[in-house]
């Protein structure tokens, strides 16, 4: 009753007891609905918090995996660089050995040539003595 609650019913604008009971019933119903909504929102919030917690854990796990992958990549790169350096060092060492062997070979060839000349010279001397 809008007219009654407007102050026209009862003495001096005070609502009648039946009007108060009706208002109390409406407010009680609204309170119950608000409490149910509040409970529902709290359950939703708990679900969202749980989802957030799970997402955070997954994110942390993914960050750890990414860090592991970065470390593995770094180690692979270092190993690759070491292998390349070892290969370059091996080539340098082999090149040096080839140069040493070439020098030794040239020296031996000169020595052999010298011995050959001595033998020819000795041969000529021996042949000259025989005649």
mmCIF file of N, CA and C in Angstrom:
data_model
loop_
_atom_site.group_PDB
_atom_site.id
_atom_site.type_symbol
_atom_site.label_atom_id
_atom_site.label_comp_id
_atom_site.label_asym_id
_atom_site.label_seq_id
_atom_site.Cartn_x
_atom_site.Cartn_y
_atom_site.Cartn_z
ATOM 1 N N UNK A 1 0.829 -1.178 0.000
ATOM 2 C CA UNK A 1 0.000 0.000 0.000
ATOM 3 C C UNK A 1 0.870 1.235 0.000
ATOM 4 N N UNK A 2 0.972 1.841 -1.136
ATOM 5 C CA UNK A 2 1.820 3.020 -1.271
ATOM 6 C C UNK A 2 1.213 4.184 -0.528
ATOM 7 N N UNK A 3 -0.128 4.300 -0.570
ATOM 8 C CA UNK A 3 -0.795 5.414 0.107
ATOM 9 C C UNK A 3 -0.642 5.301 1.609
ATOM 10 N N UNK A 4 -0.742 4.064 2.121
ATOM 11 C CA UNK A 4 -0.664 3.871 3.567
ATOM 12 C C UNK A 4 0.753 4.129 4.047
ATOM 13 N N UNK A 5 1.738 3.682 3.277
ATOM 14 C CA UNK A 5 3.112 3.879 3.703
ATOM 15 C C UNK A 5 3.527 5.317 3.490
ATOM 16 N N UNK A 6 2.717 6.059 2.736
ATOM 17 C CA UNK A 6 3.005 7.466 2.512
ATOM 18 C C UNK A 6 2.630 8.312 3.712
ATOM 19 N N UNK A 7 2.090 7.724 4.740
ATOM 20 C CA UNK A 7 1.808 8.465 5.957
ATOM 21 C C UNK A 7 0.342 8.739 6.171
ATOM 22 N N UNK A 8 -0.521 8.271 5.291
ATOM 23 C CA UNK A 8 -1.939 8.568 5.443
ATOM 24 C C UNK A 8 -2.621 7.586 6.374
ATOM 25 N N UNK A 9 -2.061 6.374 6.513
ATOM 26 C CA UNK A 9 -2.708 5.407 7.387
ATOM 27 C C UNK A 9 -2.204 5.584 8.800
ATOM 28 N N UNK A 10 -3.014 5.209 9.809
ATOM 29 C CA UNK A 10 -2.596 5.260 11.202
ATOM 30 C C UNK A 10 -2.566 6.676 11.722
ATOM 31 N N UNK A 11 -2.186 6.823 13.008
ATOM 32 C CA UNK A 11 -2.187 8.142 13.629
ATOM 33 C C UNK A 11 -0.884 8.874 13.362
ATOM 34 N N UNK A 12 -0.980 10.129 12.977
ATOM 35 C CA UNK A 12 0.179 11.001 12.818
ATOM 36 C C UNK A 12 1.203 10.490 11.832
ATOM 37 N N UNK A 13 0.809 9.702 10.839
ATOM 38 C CA UNK A 13 1.718 9.231 9.815
ATOM 39 C C UNK A 13 2.493 7.998 10.229
ATOM 40 N N UNK A 14 2.245 7.407 11.345
ATOM 41 C CA UNK A 14 2.929 6.178 11.781
ATOM 42 C C UNK A 14 2.272 5.015 11.068
ATOM 43 N N UNK A 15 3.058 4.137 10.431
ATOM 44 C CA UNK A 15 2.474 3.008 9.675
ATOM 45 C C UNK A 15 1.747 2.043 10.599
ATOM 46 N N UNK A 16 0.737 1.402 10.049
ATOM 47 C CA UNK A 16 -0.050 0.405 10.763
ATOM 48 C C UNK A 16 0.831 -0.842 10.992
ATOM 49 N N UNK A 17 0.547 -1.629 12.017
ATOM 50 C CA UNK A 17 1.328 -2.855 12.268
ATOM 51 C C UNK A 17 1.313 -3.809 11.076
ATOM 52 N N UNK A 18 0.232 -3.910 10.371
ATOM 53 C CA UNK A 18 0.197 -4.815 9.213
ATOM 54 C C UNK A 18 1.119 -4.315 8.120
ATOM 55 N N UNK A 19 1.225 -3.000 7.977
ATOM 56 C CA UNK A 19 2.138 -2.426 6.981
ATOM 57 C C UNK A 19 3.582 -2.707 7.386
ATOM 58 N N UNK A 20 3.852 -2.576 8.675
ATOM 59 C CA UNK A 20 5.215 -2.858 9.159
ATOM 60 C C UNK A 20 5.592 -4.321 8.915
ATOM 61 N N UNK A 21 4.630 -5.208 9.141
ATOM 62 C CA UNK A 21 4.884 -6.629 8.901
ATOM 63 C C UNK A 21 5.153 -6.886 7.429
ATOM 64 N N UNK A 22 4.415 -6.224 6.550
ATOM 65 C CA UNK A 22 4.621 -6.400 5.113
ATOM 66 C C UNK A 22 6.016 -5.903 4.722
ATOM 67 N N UNK A 23 6.391 -4.723 5.237
ATOM 68 C CA UNK A 23 7.721 -4.157 4.943
ATOM 69 C C UNK A 23 8.798 -5.089 5.492
ATOM 70 N N UNK A 24 8.573 -5.587 6.709
ATOM 71 C CA UNK A 24 9.548 -6.502 7.312
ATOM 72 C C UNK A 24 9.688 -7.758 6.460
ATOM 73 N N UNK A 25 8.585 -8.291 5.938
ATOM 74 C CA UNK A 25 8.623 -9.483 5.083
ATOM 75 C C UNK A 25 9.427 -9.233 3.815
ATOM 76 N N UNK A 26 9.167 -8.058 3.179
ATOM 77 C CA UNK A 26 9.886 -7.707 1.943
ATOM 78 C C UNK A 26 11.384 -7.588 2.237
ATOM 79 N N UNK A 27 11.711 -6.863 3.321
ATOM 80 C CA UNK A 27 13.123 -6.670 3.666
ATOM 81 C C UNK A 27 13.789 -7.996 4.025
ATOM 82 N N UNK A 28 13.044 -8.872 4.716
ATOM 83 C CA UNK A 28 13.577 -10.186 5.072
ATOM 84 C C UNK A 28 13.865 -10.993 3.811
ATOM 85 N N UNK A 29 12.924 -10.953 2.860
ATOM 86 C CA UNK A 29 13.136 -11.654 1.590
ATOM 87 C C UNK A 29 14.344 -11.096 0.847
ATOM 88 N N UNK A 30 14.467 -9.773 0.807
ATOM 89 C CA UNK A 30 15.613 -9.147 0.120
ATOM 90 C C UNK A 30 16.915 -9.515 0.809
ATOM 91 N N UNK A 31 16.898 -9.537 2.134
ATOM 92 C CA UNK A 31 18.093 -9.910 2.896
ATOM 93 C C UNK A 31 18.508 -11.343 2.558
ATOM 94 N N UNK A 32 17.531 -12.253 2.519
ATOM 95 C CA UNK A 32 17.824 -13.654 2.171
ATOM 96 C C UNK A 32 18.432 -13.737 0.772
ATOM 97 N N UNK A 33 17.831 -12.994 -0.185
ATOM 98 C CA UNK A 33 18.357 -13.019 -1.556
ATOM 99 C C UNK A 33 19.785 -12.479 -1.592
ATOM 100 N N UNK A 34 20.032 -11.403 -0.856
ATOM 101 C CA UNK A 34 21.377 -10.818 -0.819
ATOM 102 C C UNK A 34 22.374 -11.784 -0.169
ATOM 103 N N UNK A 35 21.937 -12.487 0.879
ATOM 104 C CA UNK A 35 22.808 -13.464 1.533
ATOM 105 C C UNK A 35 23.146 -14.609 0.581
ATOM 106 N N UNK A 36 22.127 -15.075 -0.177
ATOM 107 C CA UNK A 36 22.362 -16.139 -1.155
ATOM 108 C C UNK A 36 23.319 -15.667 -2.247
ATOM 109 N N UNK A 37 23.086 -14.438 -2.721
ATOM 110 C CA UNK A 37 23.975 -13.867 -3.747
ATOM 111 C C UNK A 37 25.390 -13.758 -3.199
ATOM 112 N N UNK A 38 25.504 -13.311 -1.960
ATOM 113 C CA UNK A 38 26.814 -13.167 -1.331
ATOM 114 C C UNK A 38 27.514 -14.526 -1.242
ATOM 115 N N UNK A 39 26.781 -15.551 -0.797
ATOM 116 C CA UNK A 39 27.349 -16.903 -0.702
ATOM 117 C C UNK A 39 27.798 -17.397 -2.070
ATOM 118 N N UNK A 40 26.952 -17.169 -3.065
ATOM 119 C CA UNK A 40 27.281 -17.587 -4.423
ATOM 120 C C UNK A 40 28.541 -16.878 -4.921
ATOM 121 N N UNK A 41 28.611 -15.562 -4.675
ATOM 122 C CA UNK A 41 29.790 -14.795 -5.089
ATOM 123 C C UNK A 41 31.046 -15.259 -4.350
ATOM 124 N N UNK A 42 30.905 -15.614 -3.081
ATOM 125 C CA UNK A 42 32.048 -16.112 -2.320
ATOM 126 C C UNK A 42 32.541 -17.432 -2.904
ATOM 127 N N UNK A 43 31.593 -18.327 -3.284
ATOM 128 C CA UNK A 43 31.987 -19.594 -3.902
ATOM 129 C C UNK A 43 32.699 -19.338 -5.229
ATOM 130 N N UNK A 44 32.156 -18.415 -6.028
ATOM 131 C CA UNK A 44 32.793 -18.068 -7.300
ATOM 132 C C UNK A 44 34.187 -17.512 -7.066
ATOM 133 N N UNK A 45 34.321 -16.662 -6.043
ATOM 134 C CA UNK A 45 35.611 -16.066 -5.746
ATOM 135 C C UNK A 45 36.608 -17.148 -5.332
ATOM 136 N N UNK A 46 36.160 -18.119 -4.539
ATOM 137 C CA UNK A 46 37.032 -19.219 -4.150
ATOM 138 C C UNK A 46 37.477 -20.008 -5.375
ATOM 139 N N UNK A 47 36.559 -20.243 -6.322
ATOM 140 C CA UNK A 47 36.910 -20.945 -7.559
ATOM 141 C C UNK A 47 37.937 -20.146 -8.366
ATOM 142 N N UNK A 48 37.691 -18.846 -8.464
ATOM 143 C CA UNK A 48 38.620 -17.988 -9.211
ATOM 144 C C UNK A 48 39.991 -17.972 -8.537
ATOM 145 N N UNK A 49 40.012 -17.912 -7.202
ATOM 146 C CA UNK A 49 41.286 -17.934 -6.472
ATOM 147 C C UNK A 49 42.022 -19.247 -6.714
ATOM 148 N N UNK A 50 41.275 -20.358 -6.728
ATOM 149 C CA UNK A 50 41.868 -21.659 -6.996
ATOM 150 C C UNK A 50 42.438 -21.695 -8.418
ATOM 151 N N UNK A 51 41.662 -21.186 -9.378
ATOM 152 C CA UNK A 51 42.145 -21.129 -10.763
ATOM 153 C C UNK A 51 43.394 -20.263 -10.872
ATOM 154 N N UNK A 52 43.390 -19.142 -10.170
ATOM 155 C CA UNK A 52 44.543 -18.251 -10.172
ATOM 156 C C UNK A 52 45.765 -18.958 -9.587
ATOM 157 N N UNK A 53 45.550 -19.681 -8.500
ATOM 158 C CA UNK A 53 46.638 -20.428 -7.863
ATOM 159 C C UNK A 53 47.213 -21.461 -8.832
ATOM 160 N N UNK A 54 46.316 -22.210 -9.497
ATOM 161 C CA UNK A 54 46.760 -23.219 -10.471
ATOM 162 C C UNK A 54 47.510 -22.563 -11.631
ATOM 163 N N UNK A 55 46.968 -21.452 -12.133
ATOM 164 C CA UNK A 55 47.616 -20.745 -13.248
ATOM 165 C C UNK A 55 48.997 -20.234 -12.827
ATOM 166 N N UNK A 56 49.089 -19.752 -11.591
ATOM 167 C CA UNK A 56 50.376 -19.275 -11.082
ATOM 168 C C UNK A 56 51.371 -20.427 -10.996
ATOM 169 N N UNK A 57 50.906 -21.583 -10.518
ATOM 170 C CA UNK A 57 51.776 -22.753 -10.435
ATOM 171 C C UNK A 57 52.234 -23.183 -11.834
ATOM 172 N N UNK A 58 51.298 -23.204 -12.791
ATOM 173 C CA UNK A 58 51.652 -23.563 -14.157
ATOM 174 C C UNK A 58 52.655 -22.566 -14.725
ATOM 175 N N UNK A 59 52.405 -21.300 -14.468
ATOM 176 C CA UNK A 59 53.299 -20.252 -14.951
ATOM 177 C C UNK A 59 54.691 -20.436 -14.362
ATOM 178 N N UNK A 60 54.740 -20.714 -13.063
ATOM 179 C CA UNK A 60 56.026 -20.937 -12.396
ATOM 180 C C UNK A 60 56.725 -22.148 -13.002
ATOM 181 N N UNK A 61 55.957 -23.202 -13.246
ATOM 182 C CA UNK A 61 56.523 -24.406 -13.875
ATOM 183 C C UNK A 61 57.052 -24.109 -15.264
ATOM 184 N N UNK A 62 56.287 -23.333 -16.025
ATOM 185 C CA UNK A 62 56.718 -22.991 -17.388
ATOM 186 C C UNK A 62 57.966 -22.113 -17.353
ATOM 187 N N UNK A 63 58.011 -21.188 -16.394
ATOM 188 C CA UNK A 63 59.195 -20.341 -16.260
ATOM 189 C C UNK A 63 60.416 -21.191 -15.933
ATOM 190 N N UNK A 64 60.234 -22.185 -15.065
ATOM 191 C CA UNK A 64 61.341 -23.080 -14.708
ATOM 192 C C UNK A 64 61.787 -23.874 -15.933
ATOM 193 N N UNK A 65 60.834 -24.370 -16.723
ATOM 194 C CA UNK A 65 61.171 -25.110 -17.944
ATOM 195 C C UNK A 65 61.911 -24.213 -18.925
ATOM 196 N N UNK A 66 61.430 -22.980 -19.060
ATOM 197 C CA UNK A 66 62.096 -22.052 -19.982
ATOM 198 C C UNK A 66 63.522 -21.764 -19.516
ATOM 199 N N UNK A 67 63.705 -21.631 -18.211
ATOM 200 C CA UNK A 67 65.042 -21.394 -17.657
ATOM 201 C C UNK A 67 65.939 -22.605 -17.927
ATOM 202 N N UNK A 68 65.385 -23.811 -17.728
ATOM 203 C CA UNK A 68 66.143 -25.032 -18.018
ATOM 204 C C UNK A 68 66.545 -25.079 -19.486
ATOM 205 N N UNK A 69 65.578 -24.755 -20.364
ATOM 206 C CA UNK A 69 65.868 -24.773 -21.805
ATOM 207 C C UNK A 69 66.951 -23.750 -22.152
ATOM 208 N N UNK A 70 66.884 -22.584 -21.529
ATOM 209 C CA UNK A 70 67.902 -21.558 -21.773
ATOM 210 C C UNK A 70 69.266 -22.050 -21.310
ATOM 211 N N UNK A 71 69.305 -22.712 -20.153
ATOM 212 C CA UNK A 71 70.580 -23.247 -19.645
ATOM 213 C C UNK A 71 71.107 -24.328 -20.580
ATOM 214 N N UNK A 72 70.217 -25.220 -21.030
ATOM 215 C CA UNK A 72 70.638 -26.271 -21.964
ATOM 216 C C UNK A 72 71.176 -25.670 -23.250
ATOM 217 N N UNK A 73 70.487 -24.659 -23.762
ATOM 218 C CA UNK A 73 70.928 -24.007 -24.991
ATOM 219 C C UNK A 73 72.304 -23.374 -24.785
ATOM 220 N N UNK A 74 72.487 -22.761 -23.627
ATOM 221 C CA UNK A 74 73.776 -22.136 -23.311
ATOM 222 C C UNK A 74 74.877 -23.188 -23.271
ATOM 223 N N UNK A 75 74.608 -24.319 -22.603
ATOM 224 C CA UNK A 75 75.594 -25.400 -22.512
ATOM 225 C C UNK A 75 75.894 -25.964 -23.905
ATOM 226 N N UNK A 76 74.843 -26.170 -24.701
ATOM 227 C CA UNK A 76 75.042 -26.684 -26.066
ATOM 228 C C UNK A 76 75.907 -25.730 -26.873
ATOM 229 N N UNK A 77 75.650 -24.428 -26.730
ATOM 230 C CA UNK A 77 76.428 -23.425 -27.452
ATOM 231 C C UNK A 77 77.893 -23.460 -27.014
ATOM 232 N N UNK A 78 78.110 -23.576 -25.687
ATOM 233 C CA UNK A 78 79.482 -23.634 -25.162
ATOM 234 C C UNK A 78 80.199 -24.887 -25.666
ATOM 235 N N UNK A 79 79.497 -26.023 -25.650
ATOM 236 C CA UNK A 79 80.098 -27.277 -26.129
ATOM 237 C C UNK A 79 80.440 -27.149 -27.609
ATOM 238 N N UNK A 80 79.517 -26.584 -28.371
ATOM 239 C CA UNK A 80 79.742 -26.401 -29.809
ATOM 240 C C UNK A 80 80.957 -25.502 -30.048
ATOM 241 N N UNK A 81 81.032 -24.409 -29.287
ATOM 242 C CA UNK A 81 82.173 -23.502 -29.443
ATOM 243 C C UNK A 81 83.475 -24.188 -29.060
ATOM 244 N N UNK A 82 83.449 -24.998 -27.990
ATOM 245 C CA UNK A 82 84.655 -25.737 -27.588
ATOM 246 C C UNK A 82 85.069 -26.712 -28.672
ATOM 247 N N UNK A 83 84.084 -27.426 -29.243
ATOM 248 C CA UNK A 83 84.397 -28.379 -30.313
ATOM 249 C C UNK A 83 85.008 -27.663 -31.515
ATOM 250 N N UNK A 84 84.414 -26.518 -31.872
ATOM 251 C CA UNK A 84 84.956 -25.745 -32.991
ATOM 252 C C UNK A 84 86.384 -25.308 -32.691
ATOM 253 N N UNK A 85 86.621 -24.837 -31.458
ATOM 254 C CA UNK A 85 87.967 -24.393 -31.084
ATOM 255 C C UNK A 85 88.942 -25.570 -31.092
ATOM 256 N N UNK A 86 88.491 -26.724 -30.576
ATOM 257 C CA UNK A 86 89.341 -27.926 -30.601
ATOM 258 C C UNK A 86 89.674 -28.317 -32.036
ATOM 259 N N UNK A 87 88.682 -28.225 -32.920
ATOM 260 C CA UNK A 87 88.895 -28.557 -34.331
ATOM 261 C C UNK A 87 89.909 -27.598 -34.954
ATOM 262 N N UNK A 88 89.743 -26.299 -34.686
ATOM 263 C CA UNK A 88 90.682 -25.297 -35.209
ATOM 264 C C UNK A 88 92.083 -25.560 -34.658
ATOM 265 N N UNK A 89 92.171 -25.873 -33.359
ATOM 266 C CA UNK A 89 93.476 -26.174 -32.758
ATOM 267 C C UNK A 89 94.100 -27.412 -33.383
ATOM 268 N N UNK A 90 93.276 -28.444 -33.632
ATOM 269 C CA UNK A 90 93.777 -29.668 -34.266
ATOM 270 C C UNK A 90 94.307 -29.377 -35.658
ATOM 271 N N UNK A 91 93.556 -28.564 -36.410
ATOM 272 C CA UNK A 91 94.004 -28.218 -37.766
ATOM 273 C C UNK A 91 95.317 -27.448 -37.700
ATOM 274 N N UNK A 92 95.415 -26.504 -36.755
ATOM 275 C CA UNK A 92 96.654 -25.726 -36.599
ATOM 276 C C UNK A 92 97.813 -26.647 -36.232
ATOM 277 N N UNK A 93 97.551 -27.588 -35.332
ATOM 278 C CA UNK A 93 98.597 -28.524 -34.913
ATOM 279 C C UNK A 93 99.026 -29.419 -36.078
ATOM 280 N N UNK A 94 98.041 -29.930 -36.831
ATOM 281 C CA UNK A 94 98.368 -30.773 -37.993
ATOM 282 C C UNK A 94 99.126 -29.980 -39.051
ATOM 283 N N UNK A 95 98.722 -28.734 -39.263
ATOM 284 C CA UNK A 95 99.417 -27.877 -40.234
ATOM 285 C C UNK A 95 100.867 -27.672 -39.810
ATOM 286 N N UNK A 96 101.076 -27.445 -38.536
ATOM 287 C CA UNK A 96 102.430 -27.275 -38.002
ATOM 288 C C UNK A 96 103.248 -28.559 -38.184
ATOM 289 N N UNK A 97 102.622 -29.703 -37.896
ATOM 290 C CA UNK A 97 103.316 -30.986 -38.058
ATOM 291 C C UNK A 97 103.676 -31.224 -39.523
ATOM 292 N N UNK A 98 102.750 -30.880 -40.432
ATOM 293 C CA UNK A 98 103.022 -31.038 -41.866
ATOM 294 C C UNK A 98 104.195 -30.145 -42.267
ATOM 295 N N UNK A 99 104.200 -28.912 -41.765
ATOM 296 C CA UNK A 99 105.303 -27.994 -42.079
ATOM 297 C C UNK A 99 106.613 -28.555 -41.547
ATOM 298 N N UNK A 100 106.615 -29.079 -40.311
ATOM 299 C CA UNK A 100 107.822 -29.681 -39.733
ATOM 300 C C UNK A 100 108.290 -30.870 -40.567
ATOM 301 N N UNK A 101 107.326 -31.731 -40.936
ATOM 302 C CA UNK A 101 107.685 -32.906 -41.741
ATOM 303 C C UNK A 101 108.200 -32.504 -43.117
ATOM 304 N N UNK A 102 107.612 -31.464 -43.676
ATOM 305 C CA UNK A 102 108.071 -30.975 -44.980
ATOM 306 C C UNK A 102 109.514 -30.472 -44.866
ATOM 307 N N UNK A 103 109.785 -29.699 -43.816
ATOM 308 C CA UNK A 103 111.154 -29.210 -43.595
ATOM 309 C C UNK A 103 112.121 -30.373 -43.399
ATOM 310 N N UNK A 104 111.709 -31.347 -42.589
ATOM 311 C CA UNK A 104 112.551 -32.529 -42.358
ATOM 312 C C UNK A 104 112.780 -33.281 -43.659
ATOM 313 N N UNK A 105 111.717 -33.417 -44.446
ATOM 314 C CA UNK A 105 111.801 -34.121 -45.725
ATOM 315 C C UNK A 105 112.784 -33.413 -46.661
ATOM 316 N N UNK A 106 112.678 -32.085 -46.728
ATOM 317 C CA UNK A 106 113.587 -31.305 -47.582
ATOM 318 C C UNK A 106 115.028 -31.481 -47.099
ATOM 319 N N UNK A 107 115.222 -31.416 -45.785
ATOM 320 C CA UNK A 107 116.570 -31.590 -45.226
ATOM 321 C C UNK A 107 117.112 -32.979 -45.552
ATOM 322 N N UNK A 108 116.254 -34.003 -45.429
ATOM 323 C CA UNK A 108 116.682 -35.376 -45.750
ATOM 324 C C UNK A 108 116.996 -35.528 -47.234
ATOM 325 N N UNK A 109 116.165 -34.895 -48.074
ATOM 326 C CA UNK A 109 116.432 -34.958 -49.513
ATOM 327 C C UNK A 109 117.786 -34.329 -49.839
ATOM 328 N N UNK A 110 118.114 -33.200 -49.206
ATOM 329 C CA UNK A 110 119.417 -32.548 -49.415
ATOM 330 C C UNK A 110 120.548 -33.458 -48.936
ATOM 331 N N UNK A 111 120.301 -34.079 -47.771
ATOM 332 C CA UNK A 111 121.310 -34.976 -47.225
ATOM 333 C C UNK A 111 121.534 -36.164 -48.161
ATOM 334 N N UNK A 112 120.408 -36.732 -48.637
ATOM 335 C CA UNK A 112 120.501 -37.864 -49.575
ATOM 336 C C UNK A 112 121.223 -37.434 -50.839
ATOM 337 N N UNK A 113 120.887 -36.247 -51.328
ATOM 338 C CA UNK A 113 121.553 -35.734 -52.532
ATOM 339 C C UNK A 113 123.051 -35.567 -52.276
ATOM 340 N N UNK A 114 123.402 -35.066 -51.094
ATOM 341 C CA UNK A 114 124.816 -34.916 -50.735
ATOM 342 C C UNK A 114 125.518 -36.260 -50.692
ATOM 343 N N UNK A 115 124.880 -37.247 -50.090
ATOM 344 C CA UNK A 115 125.461 -38.594 -50.026
ATOM 345 C C UNK A 115 125.595 -39.173 -51.422
ATOM 346 N N UNK A 116 124.587 -38.939 -52.266
ATOM 347 C CA UNK A 116 124.609 -39.434 -53.636
ATOM 348 C C UNK A 116 125.795 -38.825 -54.391
ATOM 349 N N UNK A 117 125.994 -37.503 -54.203
ATOM 350 C CA UNK A 117 127.123 -36.832 -54.856
ATOM 351 C C UNK A 117 128.452 -37.387 -54.340
ATOM 352 N N UNK A 118 128.519 -37.656 -53.036
ATOM 353 C CA UNK A 118 129.738 -38.235 -52.479
ATOM 354 C C UNK A 118 129.997 -39.614 -53.071
ATOM 355 N N UNK A 119 128.881 -40.400 -53.190
ATOM 356 C CA UNK A 119 129.024 -41.736 -53.768
ATOM 357 C C UNK A 119 129.494 -41.654 -55.217
ATOM 358 N N UNK A 120 128.916 -40.737 -55.983
ATOM 359 C CA UNK A 120 129.341 -40.580 -57.388
ATOM 360 C C UNK A 120 130.814 -40.179 -57.446
ATOM 361 N N UNK A 121 131.161 -39.258 -56.539
ATOM 362 C CA UNK A 121 132.548 -38.792 -56.498
ATOM 363 C C UNK A 121 133.479 -39.935 -56.116
ATOM 364 N N UNK A 122 133.055 -40.725 -55.101
ATOM 365 C CA UNK A 122 133.881 -41.852 -54.682
ATOM 366 C C UNK A 122 133.928 -42.882 -55.791
ATOM 367 N N UNK A 123 132.832 -43.068 -56.486
ATOM 368 C CA UNK A 123 132.780 -44.020 -57.612
ATOM 369 C C UNK A 123 133.779 -43.604 -58.671
ATOM 370 N N UNK A 124 133.816 -42.316 -59.003
ATOM 371 C CA UNK A 124 134.716 -41.825 -60.011
ATOM 372 C C UNK A 124 136.165 -42.017 -59.572
ATOM 373 N N UNK A 125 136.414 -41.763 -58.303
ATOM 374 C CA UNK A 125 137.772 -41.938 -57.791
ATOM 375 C C UNK A 125 138.194 -43.390 -57.875
ATOM 376 N N UNK A 126 137.258 -44.270 -57.472
ATOM 377 C CA UNK A 126 137.577 -45.690 -57.529
ATOM 378 C C UNK A 126 137.791 -46.152 -58.959
ATOM 379 N N UNK A 127 136.926 -45.643 -59.834
ATOM 380 C CA UNK A 127 137.060 -46.016 -61.241
ATOM 381 C C UNK A 127 138.391 -45.476 -61.778
ATOM 382 N N UNK A 128 138.776 -44.277 -61.348
ATOM 383 C CA UNK A 128 140.022 -43.666 -61.798
ATOM 384 C C UNK A 128 141.229 -44.443 -61.266
ATOM 385 N N UNK A 129 141.137 -45.010 -60.099
ATOM 386 C CA UNK A 129 142.244 -45.773 -59.499
ATOM 387 C C UNK A 129 142.408 -47.078 -60.252
ATOM 388 N N UNK A 130 141.365 -47.676 -60.673
ATOM 389 C CA UNK A 130 141.396 -48.955 -61.379
ATOM 390 C C UNK A 130 142.057 -48.801 -62.741
ATOM 391 N N UNK A 131 141.857 -47.665 -63.354
ATOM 392 C CA UNK A 131 142.357 -47.525 -64.717
ATOM 393 C C UNK A 131 143.799 -47.298 -64.611
#
